[in-house]
Amino acid sequence: MSAVLPLSTTSTETPTVSSVSTTAQQILQVDALTVSFDGFKAVDGLSLSIHRDELRVIIGPNGAGKTTLLDMICGKTRPTSGSVRFNGRELVGLPEHEIVRAGVGRKFQTPSVYEDLTVIENFEISIPGKQDVLGSVFFRRSRDVQDRIRAVAEQVFLQSMLQHKAGRLSHGQKQWLEIGMLLIQSPELLLLDEPVAGMSPRERELTGELLQRIARGKSVIVIEHDMDFVKRIASKVTVLHQGRVLSEGSAAQVQCDPRVIDVYLGH
Ligand code: ADP
Ligand code: MG
């Protein structure tokens, strides 16, 4: 890794990305977010904002702070300082379930589905509120709910797998199931940590299309390494390095940013 990288958080040439309207309303505003683990700043004064209907890709070398950033947005890790505003509401300090209820859905790096349950059962238990209401099982099995499950299953390419045990799905299909389990909860913002890891090229292609469809009507932040995948799906890319924003712009713009090239060649 180069030790002399200019780590300015503001890019000199402000990139404009045609598909992101400057008048679009912001849904997420991260401001000067910092977390320090025993004095080590995994995320260091990071600011970014996401618009409605935006699909933002975050890239960066291992240890750049990408997962930690998502951990702080979803309430898993409490920042040392800084703020995360979602629809104008401060999320820092809220418990994780409140952040989910506010409309933020998080998918972790390794898929966590219930392997012993069928695909449809995995969807059913993801429906919000099911646990709270006695007797709601019948409601959840109602036509409306089943239609919704089918629609989501189709969206995530699992319509023919509904009766299969989740444990028998391929790694890629498990990733899709988990994305579907988030979609069932109708979040306004989805946080996806390396959703195409372990996927075949064909599965990656389908996932790219899926994420672009999801981002019509929702906002999505996706962490990804594969630059071909990133180029295919992203309108705007944020590059993290050492807990800070190193560069931001279209995939093509960040790819030819000398600071980004330095960091990646340094690895
Ligand atoms: P990325 O997802 O970009 O690969 P991470 O966000 O997982 O990076 O980690 C960023 C840095 O913070 C790494 O150096 C990692 O070792 C460190 N880190 C992450 N979580 C913790 C923790 N709970 N305690 C101490 N260090 C951590
Ligand atoms: Mg990570």
XYZ file of N, CA, C and O and ligand atoms in Angstrom, residues 62-63 66-68 109 193-194 223 225, ligand 2:
41
model
N -9.513 -4.534 1.063
C -9.840 -5.184 2.341
C -9.428 -4.303 3.493
O -8.348 -3.728 3.482
N -10.308 -4.199 4.481
C -9.991 -3.403 5.663
C -10.249 -1.916 5.490
O -9.948 -1.123 6.377
N -15.567 -0.791 4.825
C -16.857 -0.897 4.137
C -17.914 -1.570 5.013
O -19.012 -1.050 5.199
N -17.552 -2.745 5.551
C -18.511 -3.466 6.389
C -18.815 -2.674 7.660
O -19.965 -2.589 8.094
N -17.793 -2.064 8.220
C -17.989 -1.273 9.437
C -18.949 -0.105 9.182
O -19.773 0.228 10.033
N -22.451 -10.371 4.941
C -21.548 -10.930 3.944
C -21.854 -12.412 3.667
O -21.894 -12.844 2.534
N -23.964 -6.454 1.614
C -22.514 -6.617 1.734
C -22.064 -7.783 0.858
O -22.309 -8.940 1.180
N -21.442 -7.482 -0.245
C -20.909 -8.464 -1.183
C -21.911 -9.554 -1.571
O -21.642 -10.745 -1.400
N -21.904 -3.272 -1.423
C -20.451 -3.374 -1.362
C -20.032 -4.446 -2.350
O -20.593 -5.543 -2.346
N -16.559 -6.042 -4.926
C -15.160 -6.007 -5.345
C -14.997 -6.107 -6.853
O -14.116 -5.503 -7.429
Mg -16.217 -6.310 4.512
